[in-house]
């Protein structure tokens, strides 16, 4: 049953109120840096983050309560007492809203699911000017430990930079049972990302805020400081170092769009076949055949050009969202028109003109393209995810609905 926005907001604030009563003592002194005391539970952590968002967020609409609910750490609980849990980590500039649909699906499958908010996110882009990779890694470690106290078996999931963070943690903690990696940012498609640490001190913004280009929307940043890219780059180096040293032998779902404008997708395909060795692991590849690795029977290909849905190609972010998502779905309220199009095309998109959907920067004569923010294969993808997660102690798994 589809949950209304009002019921989500009411449930969120009820949970926040309860957390405040139960964990006020644990919240005392809970700073983010300099070794200050940390909340011992997810409820205390969430309450601390809500208070921070209330104080620092640049709200994008008059509906501040919904924006707080969408950006704050989120928990989904299954109907029965859970034995397994999943910690989900968003990408650079994003928020827990990234997992709105994935989290519900996992909870429906019996998992205790939590999505965290990385430091520097959810408030305003300038709050990322001095954040560090160590800040991000610390929150992942703290909340993985908190989840471990409540379930017998933990899994980790990450989107983009979040995938780098969970891979890093999983290599260091053998009890992690498996991984969910959506658009994993192990390697960007830029030959110059290594320069960001060298220029950040002199150029805090690669693209200076100009009061024209959007800085953020209700659930994500549209522009981030150079330092954000620095920390992303550092996380990708750690991920590649781990993959180079050792294979990862736990069940893993990797989901990649071939025409991703951010990632080196051929590298991801190669790494999946050579380094993610469990027989039950799956790479869902949206596009054409992924090169020489297409001989790997664990790779499942689905086409990403769907004219009947006005989809020209899949995008980096769209893999996570159901077509029914209230903000990013096929009829969602947040249309991303700032998509590397011409200025007339962008304006027409913002004024409600009919659009096609694509990754950032794709152009085609006679068509206006907004960002593809949903996945028409979401239900099928969820079935594949379910089978991979069910294979923690099995030798193999059947591929869903070929």
Tab-separated table of N, CA, C and O in Angstrom, residues 6-49:
chain	number	residue	atom	x	y	z
A	6	UNK	N	1.600	12.750	4.218
A	6	UNK	CA	1.232	13.173	5.567
A	6	UNK	C	1.492	12.076	6.579
A	6	UNK	O	1.969	12.334	7.690
A	7	UNK	N	1.202	10.817	6.226
A	7	UNK	CA	1.416	9.733	7.182
A	7	UNK	C	2.894	9.519	7.441
A	7	UNK	O	3.297	9.185	8.556
A	8	UNK	N	3.714	9.718	6.407
A	8	UNK	CA	5.165	9.602	6.604
A	8	UNK	C	5.650	10.661	7.576
A	8	UNK	O	6.400	10.396	8.514
A	9	UNK	N	5.191	11.894	7.358
A	9	UNK	CA	5.636	12.999	8.213
A	9	UNK	C	5.163	12.798	9.640
A	9	UNK	O	5.915	12.989	10.606
A	10	UNK	N	3.889	12.387	9.821
A	10	UNK	CA	3.358	12.171	11.172
A	10	UNK	C	4.130	11.080	11.878
A	10	UNK	O	4.521	11.220	13.050
A	11	UNK	N	4.399	9.963	11.167
A	11	UNK	CA	5.140	8.859	11.776
A	11	UNK	C	6.552	9.294	12.148
A	11	UNK	O	7.076	8.932	13.204
A	12	UNK	N	7.154	10.090	11.277
A	12	UNK	CA	8.517	10.562	11.535
A	12	UNK	C	8.576	11.398	12.807
A	12	UNK	O	9.386	11.171	13.688
A	13	UNK	N	7.657	12.376	12.923
A	13	UNK	CA	7.708	13.258	14.082
A	13	UNK	C	7.300	12.545	15.354
A	13	UNK	O	7.798	12.862	16.441
A	14	UNK	N	6.446	11.541	15.256
A	14	UNK	CA	6.120	10.742	16.436
A	14	UNK	C	7.347	9.993	16.925
A	14	UNK	O	7.635	9.928	18.127
A	15	UNK	N	8.106	9.436	15.954
A	15	UNK	CA	9.323	8.711	16.325
A	15	UNK	C	10.362	9.647	16.924
A	15	UNK	O	11.038	9.313	17.901
A	16	UNK	N	10.469	10.836	16.342
A	16	UNK	CA	11.428	11.811	16.871
A	16	UNK	C	11.062	12.214	18.293
A	16	UNK	O	11.916	12.315	19.181
A	17	UNK	N	9.782	12.439	18.528
A	17	UNK	CA	9.360	12.814	19.876
A	17	UNK	C	9.653	11.737	20.892
A	17	UNK	O	10.124	12.011	22.000
A	18	UNK	N	9.395	10.480	20.534
A	18	UNK	CA	9.691	9.377	21.429
A	18	UNK	C	11.181	9.274	21.669
A	18	UNK	O	11.636	9.064	22.803
A	19	UNK	N	11.968	9.423	20.600
A	19	UNK	CA	13.423	9.350	20.752
A	19	UNK	C	13.928	10.428	21.694
A	19	UNK	O	14.831	10.207	22.503
A	20	UNK	N	13.328	11.615	21.601
A	20	UNK	CA	13.765	12.711	22.470
A	20	UNK	C	13.536	12.375	23.931
A	20	UNK	O	14.360	12.693	24.798
A	21	UNK	N	12.412	11.729	24.236
A	21	UNK	CA	12.102	11.376	25.627
A	21	UNK	C	13.007	10.272	26.141
A	21	UNK	O	13.465	10.290	27.289
A	22	UNK	N	13.293	9.292	25.279
A	22	UNK	CA	14.038	8.121	25.720
A	22	UNK	C	15.543	8.349	25.780
A	22	UNK	O	16.253	7.659	26.508
A	23	UNK	N	16.049	9.317	25.008
A	23	UNK	CA	17.501	9.408	24.843
A	23	UNK	C	18.057	10.798	25.132
A	23	UNK	O	19.154	11.118	24.715
A	24	UNK	N	17.316	11.615	25.855
A	24	UNK	CA	17.799	12.974	26.114
A	24	UNK	C	19.156	12.966	26.795
A	24	UNK	O	20.036	13.761	26.480
A	25	UNK	N	19.353	12.048	27.719
A	25	UNK	CA	20.640	11.989	28.415
A	25	UNK	C	21.757	11.602	27.473
A	25	UNK	O	22.868	12.137	27.537
A	26	UNK	N	21.468	10.665	26.577
A	26	UNK	CA	22.513	10.215	25.651
A	26	UNK	C	22.888	11.306	24.677
A	26	UNK	O	24.002	11.330	24.165
A	27	UNK	N	21.944	12.229	24.409
A	27	UNK	CA	22.225	13.285	23.437
A	27	UNK	C	23.127	14.369	24.001
A	27	UNK	O	23.719	15.135	23.243
A	28	UNK	N	23.202	14.465	25.287
A	28	UNK	CA	23.950	15.570	25.884
A	28	UNK	C	25.400	15.541	25.440
A	28	UNK	O	26.068	14.531	25.517
A	29	UNK	N	25.867	16.692	24.937
A	29	UNK	CA	27.259	16.801	24.526
A	29	UNK	C	27.583	16.101	23.239
A	29	UNK	O	28.741	15.886	22.948
A	30	UNK	N	26.590	15.754	22.392
A	30	UNK	CA	26.857	14.943	21.199
A	30	UNK	C	27.342	15.747	20.031
A	30	UNK	O	26.633	15.892	19.047
A	31	UNK	N	28.550	16.246	20.047
A	31	UNK	CA	29.113	16.950	18.905
A	31	UNK	C	29.605	15.990	17.854
A	31	UNK	O	29.701	14.804	18.062
A	32	UNK	N	29.965	16.524	16.673
A	32	UNK	CA	30.391	15.668	15.575
A	32	UNK	C	31.903	15.533	15.468
A	32	UNK	O	32.389	14.673	14.776
A	33	UNK	N	32.660	16.387	16.095
A	33	UNK	CA	34.105	16.383	15.875
A	33	UNK	C	34.851	16.454	17.202
A	33	UNK	O	34.279	16.557	18.273
A	34	UNK	N	36.176	16.383	17.061
A	34	UNK	CA	37.089	16.607	18.181
A	34	UNK	C	36.884	15.633	19.337
A	34	UNK	O	37.066	15.974	20.503
A	35	UNK	N	36.467	14.406	19.013
A	35	UNK	CA	36.397	13.367	20.025
A	35	UNK	C	35.263	13.529	21.017
A	35	UNK	O	35.259	12.920	22.071
A	36	UNK	N	34.276	14.380	20.734
A	36	UNK	CA	33.173	14.572	21.667
A	36	UNK	C	32.327	13.309	21.755
A	36	UNK	O	32.351	12.463	20.876
A	37	UNK	N	31.543	13.210	22.842
A	37	UNK	CA	30.764	12.004	23.080
A	37	UNK	C	29.754	11.792	21.971
A	37	UNK	O	29.164	12.737	21.464
A	38	UNK	N	29.540	10.530	21.613
A	38	UNK	CA	28.603	10.195	20.563
A	38	UNK	C	27.377	9.508	21.142
A	38	UNK	O	27.474	8.803	22.141
A	39	UNK	N	26.197	9.676	20.525
A	39	UNK	CA	25.021	8.945	20.973
A	39	UNK	C	25.250	7.447	20.865
A	39	UNK	O	25.862	6.970	19.918
A	40	UNK	N	24.736	6.704	21.827
A	40	UNK	CA	24.958	5.267	21.864
A	40	UNK	C	23.963	4.507	21.003
A	40	UNK	O	24.176	3.345	20.694
A	41	UNK	N	22.865	5.121	20.623
A	41	UNK	CA	21.825	4.418	19.883
A	41	UNK	C	21.470	5.177	18.615
A	41	UNK	O	21.753	6.370	18.477
A	42	UNK	N	20.794	4.463	17.703
A	42	UNK	CA	20.341	5.120	16.481
A	42	UNK	C	19.307	6.196	16.792
A	42	UNK	O	19.319	7.269	16.186
A	43	UNK	N	18.414	5.940	17.758
A	43	UNK	CA	17.403	6.933	18.108
A	43	UNK	C	18.047	8.230	18.598
A	43	UNK	O	17.622	9.333	18.232
A	44	UNK	N	19.086	8.102	19.432
A	44	UNK	CA	19.771	9.297	19.932
A	44	UNK	C	20.487	10.021	18.797
A	44	UNK	O	20.460	11.259	18.711
A	45	UNK	N	21.124	9.251	17.931
A	45	UNK	CA	21.807	9.842	16.771
A	45	UNK	C	20.810	10.582	15.883
A	45	UNK	O	21.054	11.712	15.452
A	46	UNK	N	19.665	9.967	15.623
A	46	UNK	CA	18.667	10.597	14.765
A	46	UNK	C	18.153	11.897	15.388
A	46	UNK	O	18.004	12.919	14.698
A	47	UNK	N	17.898	11.861	16.685
A	47	UNK	CA	17.419	13.071	17.347
A	47	UNK	C	18.457	14.188	17.269
A	47	UNK	O	18.120	15.352	17.037
A	48	UNK	N	19.711	13.840	17.445
A	48	UNK	CA	20.774	14.845	17.331
A	48	UNK	C	20.796	15.456	15.930
A	48	UNK	O	20.944	16.680	15.766
A	49	UNK	N	20.638	14.606	14.901
A	49	UNK	CA	20.661	15.101	13.538
A	49	UNK	C	19.441	15.972	13.226
A	49	UNK	O	19.540	16.970	12.504
